[in-house]
Amino acid sequence: MDATPKQACDLHVHTTASDGLLSPQEVLCYAASKGLKAVGIADHDTTAGLRALEGLSSPISSVEVVPAVELNSEWKGRELHILGYYIPISRGPLSDLLTRLQDSRRRRVAETVKKLKALGMPVEESRVFELASGESVGRPHVAKAMLERGYVTSIKDAFDRYLGMGRPAYVERFHLSPEECVRAVREAGGVPVWAHPGTARSFSIIKILVENGLQGIEAYHPEHDHSMVEKCLNLAKEYNLIPTGGSDFHGLGKGEGGDLGSVVVPYEVVERLREAAGK
Ligand code: AMP
Ligand code: FE
Ligand code: FE
Ligand code: ZN
């Protein structure tokens, strides 16, 4: 989507609250240096980054923060993620759900570490938690600990050989179904958006998601080639969904996502999301 530099918005960004490398404050400074108008802070299963920004006495930059969360789910043995825009960040049913998801993440790390030990690759559980400075620990932090010990050649290598779904150190954890994710965001007053649908490699679930309240589809994402973007834009028209986009920035040098501002949408998308949330 064409966005003039002055109104470019990157609506999918991670911070140290989950598996990003930059703190929320650093993300905002970086976004300002890139001339972005708005960034969507969308950490996995946590809004702690957004609360940290809200707690600041003065704004870091003029970049507008679009509050969001990314809920990880699974469908047919694949990762399926739902973004929730304009969700509440204060205490309530959604924050209770996020706390439960974070607990399941911590338990999963303990089990993964056990599996790695049995596979002859001991890593310190405490080191994994150290690498996760925020409240949402994940497999990328385990992968980093494995990389430090020289068991793998990269984070991607760790996922491909050990941590990815169906690999020997993969551990199931509690998560909602995709339609439950959509409903949870909607019930909290947020706007549910199907994140990077291209990575699910099938669109057959879209009707179910729409029936449960889906309001947007992430058309623009580093993992989407031109034909995938077109496909998403057509689905947006067919199902009356807001087409969104973002870089899925996790920090420079990390395997996942692109650089901040490498995938942007015009400010009009922010306005549509805000309107859908009734804000
Ligand atoms: P988790 O949140 O623990 O389920 O881990 C999923 C996260 O790991 C995703 O959000 C990505 O940031 C990252 N990830 C997933 N697959 C890969 C991969 N193949 N290479 C690098 N990072 C990945
Ligand atoms: Fe991630
Ligand atoms: Fe994702
Ligand atoms: Zn993401």
XYZ file of N, CA and C in Angstrom, residues 1-238:
714
model
N 0.863 -1.189 0.000
C 0.000 0.000 0.000
C 0.896 1.234 0.000
N 0.548 2.207 -0.852
C 1.388 3.409 -0.888
C 1.141 4.267 0.333
N 2.192 4.631 0.996
C 2.066 5.545 2.123
C 3.141 6.598 1.940
N 2.722 7.860 1.870
C 3.743 8.899 1.753
C 4.574 8.861 3.027
N 5.860 9.215 2.964
C 6.714 9.075 4.142
C 6.125 9.723 5.386
N 5.398 10.841 5.204
C 4.888 11.562 6.367
C 3.794 10.813 7.108
N 3.110 9.912 6.429
C 1.990 9.249 7.098
C 2.181 7.733 7.179
N 3.412 7.270 6.998
C 3.669 5.839 7.005
C 3.505 5.272 8.423
N 2.778 4.147 8.520
C 2.527 3.519 9.822
C 2.923 2.045 9.744
N 3.695 1.604 10.730
C 4.092 0.188 10.824
C 3.289 -0.404 11.977
N 2.325 -1.267 11.636
C 1.349 -1.687 12.657
C 1.635 -3.051 13.288
N 2.855 -3.558 13.124
C 3.168 -4.863 13.735
C 4.624 -4.862 14.207
N 4.803 -4.564 15.492
C 6.149 -4.393 16.049
C 6.259 -5.076 17.406
N 7.365 -5.766 17.643
C 7.611 -6.426 18.932
C 8.659 -5.672 19.736
N 8.589 -5.814 21.062
C 9.552 -5.152 21.955
C 10.103 -6.190 22.943
N 10.936 -5.707 23.858
C 11.498 -6.589 24.884
C 10.428 -7.163 25.818
N 9.203 -6.624 25.753
C 8.129 -7.196 26.576
C 7.832 -8.633 26.141
N 8.127 -8.942 24.850
C 8.051 -10.350 24.411
C 9.403 -10.706 23.789
N 9.434 -10.994 22.488
C 10.698 -11.473 21.917
C 11.383 -10.466 20.994
N 11.116 -9.174 21.209
C 11.842 -8.148 20.462
C 13.142 -7.794 21.160
N 14.031 -7.148 20.419
C 15.335 -6.782 21.000
C 15.353 -5.371 21.569
N 14.455 -4.499 21.093
C 14.436 -3.112 21.573
C 13.324 -2.913 22.601
N 13.591 -2.054 23.587
C 12.553 -1.722 24.562
C 11.489 -0.876 23.855
N 10.290 -0.750 24.451
C 9.261 0.087 23.814
C 9.771 1.513 23.566
N 10.522 2.045 24.527
C 11.062 3.403 24.360
C 12.016 3.465 23.178
N 12.883 2.459 23.057
C 13.833 2.428 21.939
C 13.110 2.287 20.597
N 12.029 1.500 20.599
C 11.242 1.339 19.365
C 10.702 2.703 18.922
N 10.192 3.481 19.889
C 9.620 4.784 19.528
C 10.679 5.748 19.004
N 11.877 5.725 19.612
C 12.965 6.590 19.123
C 13.360 6.189 17.710
N 13.468 4.876 17.517
C 13.847 4.351 16.201
C 12.775 4.716 15.166
N 11.500 4.602 15.575
C 10.386 4.926 14.670
C 10.434 6.407 14.288
N 10.773 7.250 15.259
C 10.868 8.696 14.975
C 11.987 8.948 13.971
N 13.111 8.238 14.138
C 14.251 8.432 13.226
C 13.907 7.961 11.809
N 12.939 7.070 11.714
C 12.503 6.576 10.398
C 11.372 7.438 9.830
N 10.920 8.412 10.598
C 9.851 9.292 10.123
C 8.475 8.655 10.121
N 8.268 7.634 10.957
C 6.952 6.976 10.988
C 5.942 7.827 11.754
N 4.699 7.769 11.312
C 3.647 8.525 12.014
C 3.085 7.726 13.184
N 2.978 6.410 13.002
C 2.424 5.564 14.076
C 3.064 4.186 14.034
N 3.146 3.558 15.212
C 3.592 2.162 15.281
C 2.604 1.366 16.120
N 2.323 0.154 15.677
C 1.482 -0.761 16.449
C 2.404 -1.632 17.282
N 2.358 -1.443 18.600
C 3.147 -2.286 19.501
C 2.302 -3.525 19.767
N 2.776 -4.674 19.254
C 1.959 -5.900 19.261
C 2.775 -7.073 19.793
N 3.028 -7.059 21.098
C 3.836 -8.145 21.661
C 3.013 -9.422 21.815
N 3.717 -10.554 21.848
C 3.052 -11.843 22.007
C 2.479 -11.965 23.422
N 1.176 -12.096 23.512
C 0.494 -12.418 24.772
C 0.771 -11.454 25.924
N 1.162 -10.228 25.645
C 1.376 -9.270 26.733
C 1.157 -7.829 26.274
N 0.666 -7.007 27.213
C 0.547 -5.573 26.951
C 1.494 -4.784 27.864
N 2.488 -5.479 28.442
C 3.405 -4.828 29.395
C 4.181 -3.683 28.742
N 4.543 -3.827 27.485
C 5.275 -2.768 26.787
C 4.443 -1.499 26.695
N 3.153 -1.683 26.447
C 2.246 -0.533 26.343
C 2.069 0.141 27.697
N 1.986 -0.678 28.750
C 1.855 -0.104 30.102
C 3.112 0.680 30.467
N 4.283 0.179 30.050
C 5.544 0.878 30.343
C 5.529 2.260 29.686
N 5.009 2.339 28.469
C 4.962 3.636 27.773
C 3.959 4.567 28.434
N 2.828 3.996 28.864
C 1.800 4.823 29.488
C 2.292 5.418 30.807
N 3.199 4.676 31.462
C 3.699 5.120 32.756
C 4.738 6.232 32.669
N 5.153 6.597 31.478
C 6.190 7.630 31.330
C 5.608 9.014 31.595
N 6.412 9.859 32.232
C 5.894 11.186 32.566
C 5.782 12.082 31.334
N 6.693 11.888 30.368
C 6.579 12.691 29.147
C 6.730 11.775 27.938
N 6.048 12.121 26.838
C 6.130 11.244 25.661
C 7.551 11.184 25.099
N 7.920 9.997 24.604
C 9.258 9.768 24.067
C 9.447 10.502 22.742
N 8.391 10.464 21.912
C 8.484 11.077 20.596
C 7.085 11.396 20.123
N 6.985 11.986 18.966
C 5.669 12.346 18.442
C 5.018 11.158 17.736
N 5.714 10.019 17.685
C 5.152 8.844 17.009
C 3.948 8.327 17.807
N 2.840 8.140 17.102
C 1.629 7.655 17.780
C 1.737 6.155 18.042
N 1.341 5.753 19.241
C 1.366 4.325 19.575
C -0.032 3.750 19.380
N -0.127 2.720 18.566
C -1.388 2.008 18.393
C -1.302 0.764 19.276
N -2.121 0.704 20.334
C -2.016 -0.436 21.249
C -2.512 -1.731 20.597
N -1.737 -2.797 20.797
C -2.123 -4.082 20.198
C -1.516 -5.231 20.994
N -1.941 -6.425 20.637
C -1.378 -7.643 21.228
C -1.422 -8.699 20.122
N -0.511 -9.651 20.168
C -0.550 -10.746 19.188
C -0.764 -12.047 19.956
N -1.901 -12.689 19.683
C -2.214 -13.947 20.359
C -1.796 -15.109 19.463
N -0.957 -15.967 20.005
C -0.503 -17.131 19.221
C -1.505 -18.261 19.366
N -1.808 -18.883 18.240
C -2.719 -20.021 18.258
C -2.214 -21.045 17.258
N -2.920 -22.161 17.191
C -2.535 -23.214 16.252
C -3.748 -23.658 15.481
N -3.531 -24.075 14.290
C -4.624 -24.572 13.462
C -4.043 -25.578 12.483
N -4.569 -26.802 12.522
C -4.108 -27.870 11.627
C -2.591 -28.026 11.665
N -2.027 -28.006 12.866
C -0.583 -28.205 12.989
C 0.253 -27.041 12.489
N -0.379 -25.875 12.335
C 0.368 -24.689 11.907
C 0.158 -23.563 12.897
N 1.105 -22.624 12.891
C 0.949 -21.436 13.722
C -0.107 -20.537 13.084
N -1.000 -20.023 13.895
C -1.950 -19.022 13.404
C -2.029 -17.932 14.463
N -1.742 -16.692 14.078
C -1.681 -15.590 15.038
C -2.788 -14.576 14.773
N -3.378 -14.094 15.868
C -4.422 -13.072 15.769
C -3.939 -11.811 16.476
N -3.965 -10.698 15.743
C -3.625 -9.402 16.334
C -4.896 -8.782 16.899
N -4.761 -8.117 18.027
C -5.905 -7.408 18.601
C -5.534 -5.949 18.764
N -6.173 -5.058 17.970
C -5.863 -3.625 18.050
C -6.823 -2.911 19.001
N -6.282 -1.911 19.682
C -7.060 -1.097 20.630
C -7.691 -1.937 21.737
N -6.963 -2.962 22.175
C -7.421 -3.747 23.323
C -7.126 -2.930 24.609
N -7.878 -3.175 25.677
C -7.576 -2.468 26.922
C -6.267 -2.991 27.511
N -5.485 -2.120 28.129
C -4.233 -2.592 28.720
C -4.317 -2.642 30.253
N -5.458 -2.189 30.770
C -5.640 -2.239 32.227
C -6.175 -3.614 32.632
N -6.364 -3.809 33.940
C -6.818 -5.098 34.443
C -8.223 -5.411 33.932
N -8.479 -6.697 33.704
C -9.796 -7.107 33.210
C -9.690 -8.510 32.651
N -10.794 -8.982 32.030
C -10.793 -10.364 31.535
C -9.635 -10.649 30.566
N -9.301 -9.665 29.698
C -8.232 -9.928 28.735
C -6.887 -10.058 29.452
N -6.638 -9.188 30.431
C -5.341 -9.277 31.126
C -5.258 -10.572 31.931
N -6.403 -11.076 32.424
C -6.401 -12.377 33.112
C -6.015 -13.482 32.131
N -6.564 -13.406 30.925
C -6.225 -14.399 29.900
C -4.733 -14.321 29.567
N -4.214 -13.104 29.420
C -2.790 -12.945 29.068
C -1.903 -13.514 30.178
N -2.286 -13.301 31.429
C -1.520 -13.851 32.553
C -1.476 -15.375 32.462
N -2.632 -15.954 32.120
C -2.696 -17.415 31.994
C -1.785 -17.889 30.852
N -1.780 -17.161 29.758
C -0.936 -17.532 28.622
C 0.552 -17.405 28.986
N 0.889 -16.357 29.761
C 2.295 -16.192 30.170
C 2.731 -17.330 31.098
N 1.824 -17.760 31.995
C 2.136 -18.903 32.870
C 2.425 -20.140 32.027
N 1.597 -20.348 31.003
C 1.787 -21.544 30.167
C 3.101 -21.440 29.399
N 3.512 -20.233 29.061
C 4.810 -20.037 28.388
C 5.955 -20.412 29.324
N 5.843 -19.992 30.591
C 6.919 -20.312 31.557
C 7.018 -21.814 31.777
N 5.854 -22.465 31.907
C 5.875 -23.921 32.110
C 6.459 -24.618 30.888
N 6.141 -24.069 29.728
C 6.645 -24.679 28.498
C 8.174 -24.603 28.437
N 8.738 -23.490 28.874
C 10.207 -23.346 28.874
C 10.825 -24.444 29.732
N 10.248 -24.663 30.930
C 10.787 -25.687 31.831
C 10.772 -27.058 31.133
N 9.675 -27.361 30.460
C 9.565 -28.667 29.775
C 10.511 -28.754 28.579
N 10.663 -27.648 27.876
C 11.564 -27.643 26.710
C 13.002 -27.885 27.161
N 13.367 -27.231 28.268
C 14.727 -27.392 28.798
C 14.981 -28.861 29.159
N 13.945 -29.508 29.725
C 14.064 -30.948 30.055
C 14.290 -31.764 28.791
N 13.526 -31.476 27.765
C 13.661 -32.211 26.491
C 15.042 -32.001 25.888
N 15.531 -30.775 25.979
C 16.851 -30.480 25.401
C 17.939 -31.249 26.150
N 17.764 -31.348 27.471
C 18.746 -32.089 28.276
C 18.772 -33.557 27.838
N 17.553 -34.106 27.667
C 17.457 -35.508 27.233
C 18.061 -35.703 25.838
N 18.058 -34.639 25.051
C 18.638 -34.704 23.704
C 20.147 -34.426 23.711
N 20.693 -34.264 24.929
C 22.144 -34.021 25.051
C 22.538 -32.573 24.849
N 21.570 -31.644 25.014
C 21.869 -30.219 24.851
C 21.405 -29.434 26.081
N 22.093 -29.614 27.215
C 21.643 -28.899 28.411
C 21.784 -27.379 28.274
N 20.719 -26.666 28.643
C 20.797 -25.203 28.795
C 20.209 -24.857 30.159
N 20.694 -23.777 30.755
C 20.180 -23.347 32.056
C 18.822 -22.674 31.868
N 17.823 -23.173 32.626
C 16.506 -22.541 32.564
C 16.612 -21.069 32.969
N 17.450 -20.810 33.981
C 17.587 -19.427 34.468
C 18.150 -18.512 33.374
N 19.009 -19.072 32.526
C 19.581 -18.266 31.432
C 18.487 -17.884 30.426
N 17.569 -18.823 30.155
C 16.478 -18.533 29.213
C 15.645 -17.361 29.750
N 15.341 -17.393 31.051
C 14.538 -16.316 31.631
C 15.302 -15.001 31.674
N 16.625 -15.095 31.835
C 17.455 -13.884 31.795
C 17.377 -13.240 30.401
N 17.406 -14.100 29.384
C 17.369 -13.595 28.004
C 16.003 -12.984 27.679
N 14.972 -13.448 28.386
C 13.638 -12.865 28.226
C 13.485 -11.805 29.293
N 13.737 -10.575 28.962
C 13.674 -9.549 30.013
C 12.235 -9.209 30.367
N 11.287 -9.491 29.460
C 9.890 -9.141 29.713
C 9.108 -10.291 30.298
N 7.772 -10.117 30.340
C 6.969 -11.147 31.015
C 6.542 -12.283 30.083
N 6.784 -12.120 28.775
C 6.326 -13.139 27.834
C 7.524 -13.896 27.252
N 7.896 -14.962 27.933
C 9.051 -15.749 27.491
C 8.623 -16.674 26.354
N 9.544 -16.965 25.436
C 9.149 -17.798 24.303
C 10.293 -18.622 23.751
N 9.960 -19.387 22.724
C 10.979 -20.233 22.103
C 12.160 -19.443 21.554
N 11.969 -18.195 21.079
C 13.153 -17.456 20.615
C 14.208 -17.296 21.717
N 13.752 -17.180 22.977
C 14.711 -17.046 24.080
C 15.435 -18.369 24.333
N 14.716 -19.477 24.192
C 15.347 -20.801 24.312
C 16.374 -20.953 23.184
N 15.955 -20.545 21.982
C 16.838 -20.663 20.813
C 18.128 -19.869 21.022
N 17.996 -18.711 21.636
C 19.168 -17.861 21.886
C 20.131 -18.553 22.864
N 19.543 -19.178 23.902
C 20.373 -19.898 24.876
C 21.083 -21.072 24.192
N 20.385 -21.719 23.259
C 21.001 -22.837 22.513
C 22.132 -22.324 21.626
N 21.907 -21.166 21.040
C 22.922 -20.560 20.165
C 24.178 -20.218 20.982
N 23.957 -19.674 22.172
C 25.084 -19.334 23.061
C 25.939 -20.552 23.389
N 25.244 -21.709 23.536
C 25.970 -22.936 23.887
C 26.551 -23.635 22.658
N 26.272 -23.079 21.473
C 26.854 -23.635 20.245
C 26.147 -24.867 19.708
N 24.910 -25.119 20.175
C 24.183 -26.295 19.687
C 23.587 -26.063 18.306
N 23.359 -24.798 17.972
C 22.742 -24.455 16.678
C 23.524 -23.307 16.041
N 23.299 -23.116 14.751
C 24.064 -22.077 14.055
C 23.306 -20.748 13.994
N 21.998 -20.802 14.247
C 21.191 -19.569 14.243
C 19.870 -19.860 14.963
N 19.119 -18.792 15.213
C 17.797 -18.948 15.838
C 16.922 -19.803 14.915
N 16.997 -19.512 13.634
C 16.201 -20.253 12.655
C 16.576 -21.739 12.671
N 17.879 -21.999 12.768
C 18.368 -23.381 12.829
C 17.759 -24.100 14.045
N 17.678 -23.394 15.169
C 17.100 -23.984 16.385
C 15.642 -24.360 16.159
N 14.891 -23.469 15.485
C 13.485 -23.754 15.183
C 13.370 -24.906 14.182
N 14.176 -24.830 13.131
C 14.074 -25.833 12.061
C 14.381 -27.238 12.577
N 15.389 -27.346 13.458
C 15.816 -28.695 13.864
C 15.209 -29.172 15.184
N 14.886 -28.241 16.100
C 14.475 -28.686 17.452
C 13.166 -28.091 17.980
N 12.952 -26.785 17.780
C 11.874 -26.117 18.517
C 10.574 -25.937 17.745
N 10.646 -26.054 16.429
C 9.451 -25.862 15.607
C 8.428 -26.968 15.853
N 7.192 -26.708 15.461
C 6.132 -27.693 15.652
C 6.523 -29.032 15.016
N 6.393 -30.099 15.807
C 6.715 -31.434 15.299
C 8.188 -31.803 15.414
N 9.034 -30.879 15.858
C 10.460 -31.170 16.025
C 10.685 -31.767 17.429
N 11.853 -32.397 17.673
C 12.022 -33.188 18.914
C 11.943 -32.410 20.240
N 12.208 -31.128 20.253
C 12.101 -30.395 21.529
C 10.859 -29.507 21.569
N 9.915 -29.782 20.660
C 8.678 -28.989 20.653
C 7.781 -29.420 21.805
N 7.219 -28.455 22.504
C 6.312 -28.741 23.616
C 5.008 -27.987 23.373
N 3.897 -28.689 23.506
C 2.571 -28.070 23.416
C 2.368 -27.160 24.612
N 1.575 -26.138 24.456
C 1.203 -25.345 25.628
C -0.243 -24.912 25.499
N -0.807 -24.427 26.612
C -2.184 -23.952 26.574
C -2.294 -22.743 25.646
N -3.225 -22.789 24.746
C -3.517 -21.608 23.929
C -4.965 -21.709 23.482
N -5.519 -20.597 23.074
C -6.888 -20.598 22.584
C -6.906 -21.081 21.138
N -8.055 -21.527 20.680
C -8.206 -21.834 19.255
C -8.249 -20.490 18.515
N -8.015 -20.484 17.201
C -8.052 -19.207 16.470
C -9.363 -18.447 16.670
N -10.500 -19.177 16.615
C -11.781 -18.462 16.766
C -11.958 -17.935 18.195
N -11.413 -18.660 19.180
C -11.472 -18.142 20.559
C -10.619 -16.875 20.704
N -9.480 -16.828 20.004
C -8.647 -15.616 20.027
C -9.437 -14.425 19.492
N -10.109 -14.658 18.359
C -10.906 -13.588 17.739
C -11.979 -13.108 18.718
N -12.667 -14.067 19.337
C -13.746 -13.692 20.276
C -13.198 -12.961 21.492
N -12.028 -13.423 22.002
C -11.455 -12.798 23.201
C -11.111 -11.334 22.929
N -10.553 -11.066 21.745
C -10.212 -9.679 21.389
C -11.486 -8.854 21.271
N -12.452 -9.413 20.579
C -13.722 -8.712 20.345
C -14.447 -8.417 21.656
N -14.489 -9.431 22.535
C -15.189 -9.255 23.820
C -14.504 -8.204 24.679
N -13.180 -8.033 24.483
C -12.442 -7.025 25.254
C -12.600 -5.633 24.641
N -13.283 -5.556 23.490
C -13.487 -4.261 22.838
C -12.424 -3.939 21.805
N -11.564 -4.914 21.487
C -10.516 -4.691 20.494
C -10.952 -5.109 19.095
N -10.064 -4.898 18.144
C -10.335 -5.214 16.736
C -9.455 -6.384 16.308
N -10.052 -7.576 16.110
C -9.246 -8.748 15.754
C -8.845 -8.751 14.278
N -7.569 -9.024 14.051
C -7.007 -9.029 12.697
C -6.189 -10.314 12.538
N -6.400 -11.015 11.435
C -5.630 -12.237 11.173
C -4.209 -11.832 10.755
N -3.218 -12.187 11.590
C -1.828 -11.804 11.320
C -1.215 -12.713 10.250
N -0.413 -12.117 9.377
C 0.322 -12.845 8.319
C -0.358 -14.172 7.904
N -1.561 -14.089 7.291
C -2.279 -15.324 6.925
C -1.480 -16.210 5.982
N -0.573 -15.625 5.239
C 0.230 -16.407 4.291
C 1.000 -17.523 4.963
N 1.379 -17.325 6.229
C 2.177 -18.347 6.912
C 1.329 -19.554 7.323
N -0.016 -19.404 7.304
C -0.882 -20.548 7.629
C -1.070 -21.455 6.406
N -0.692 -20.966 5.248
C -0.694 -21.717 3.977
C -2.085 -22.216 3.550
N -3.133 -21.716 4.162
C -4.498 -22.045 3.742
C -5.439 -20.988 4.293
N -6.442 -20.652 3.511
C -7.386 -19.624 3.945
C -8.728 -20.216 4.345
N -8.823 -21.552 4.389
C -10.146 -22.155 4.549
C -10.800 -21.823 5.889
N -10.031 -21.335 6.857
C -10.614 -21.017 8.169
C -11.235 -19.615 8.192
N -11.063 -18.855 7.122
C -11.449 -17.434 7.190
C -12.927 -17.230 7.509
N -13.786 -18.086 6.954
C -15.232 -17.927 7.199
C -15.542 -18.060 8.683
N -14.909 -19.059 9.303
C -15.121 -19.297 10.737
C -14.639 -18.087 11.538
N -13.475 -17.551 11.144
C -12.939 -16.391 11.857
C -13.881 -15.192 11.707
N -14.388 -14.992 10.493
C -15.305 -13.869 10.250
C -16.584 -14.058 11.063
N -17.113 -15.278 11.079
C -18.334 -15.545 11.855
C -18.134 -15.266 13.341
N -16.890 -15.384 13.788
C -16.601 -15.141 15.205
C -16.213 -13.689 15.491
N -16.191 -12.863 14.441
C -15.984 -11.428 14.671
C -14.714 -10.830 14.100
N -14.022 -11.563 13.231
C -12.798 -11.004 12.628
C -13.122 -9.695 11.903
N -12.255 -8.686 12.080
C -12.514 -7.393 11.438
C -11.393 -6.923 10.520
N -10.268 -7.657 10.511
C -9.173 -7.213 9.647
C -8.298 -8.371 9.207
N -7.480 -8.098 8.182
C -6.558 -9.110 7.674
C -5.227 -8.405 7.363
N -4.139 -8.980 7.860
C -2.829 -8.360 7.655
C -2.333 -8.721 6.250
N -2.585 -7.837 5.319
C -2.232 -8.101 3.918
C -0.743 -7.872 3.666
N -0.200 -6.832 4.292
C 1.200 -6.451 4.031
C 2.092 -6.945 5.163
N 3.003 -7.846 4.824
C 3.882 -8.476 5.826
C 5.116 -8.970 5.080
N 6.297 -8.983 5.737
C 7.517 -9.410 5.031
C 7.445 -10.816 4.440
N 6.601 -11.680 5.029
C 6.496 -13.048 4.513
C 5.542 -13.149 3.314
N 4.879 -12.042 2.956
C 3.907 -12.076 1.858
C 4.520 -11.564 0.563
N 4.479 -12.390 -0.481
C 4.910 -11.887 -1.784
C 3.725 -11.176 -2.434
N 3.978 -10.636 -3.627
C 2.968 -9.815 -4.272
C 1.629 -10.554 -4.428
N 1.679 -11.826 -4.812
C 0.418 -12.538 -5.056
C -0.323 -12.795 -3.738
N 0.428 -12.980 -2.648
C -0.218 -13.171 -1.340
C -0.898 -11.875 -0.893
N -0.242 -10.742 -1.153
C -0.850 -9.449 -0.814
C -2.164 -9.297 -1.583
N -2.136 -9.596 -2.875
C -3.341 -9.491 -3.715
C -4.456 -10.373 -3.185
N -4.085 -11.601 -2.825
C -5.050 -12.573 -2.292
C -5.713 -12.001 -1.026
N -4.892 -11.456 -0.131
C -5.425 -10.885 1.117
C -6.319 -9.680 0.831
N -5.919 -8.842 -0.131
C -6.736 -7.664 -0.454
C -8.095 -8.089 -1.028
N -8.081 -9.147 -1.825
C -9.348 -9.649 -2.365
C -10.235 -10.202 -1.258
N -9.622 -10.929 -0.305
C -10.405 -11.462 0.823
C -10.953 -10.324 1.682
N -10.149 -9.258 1.825
C -10.603 -8.096 2.602
C -11.867 -7.526 1.973
N -11.872 -7.445 0.642
C -13.065 -6.924 -0.070
C -14.241 -7.871 0.117
N -13.978 -9.164 -0.102
C -15.044 -10.159 -0.045
C -15.718 -10.195 1.322
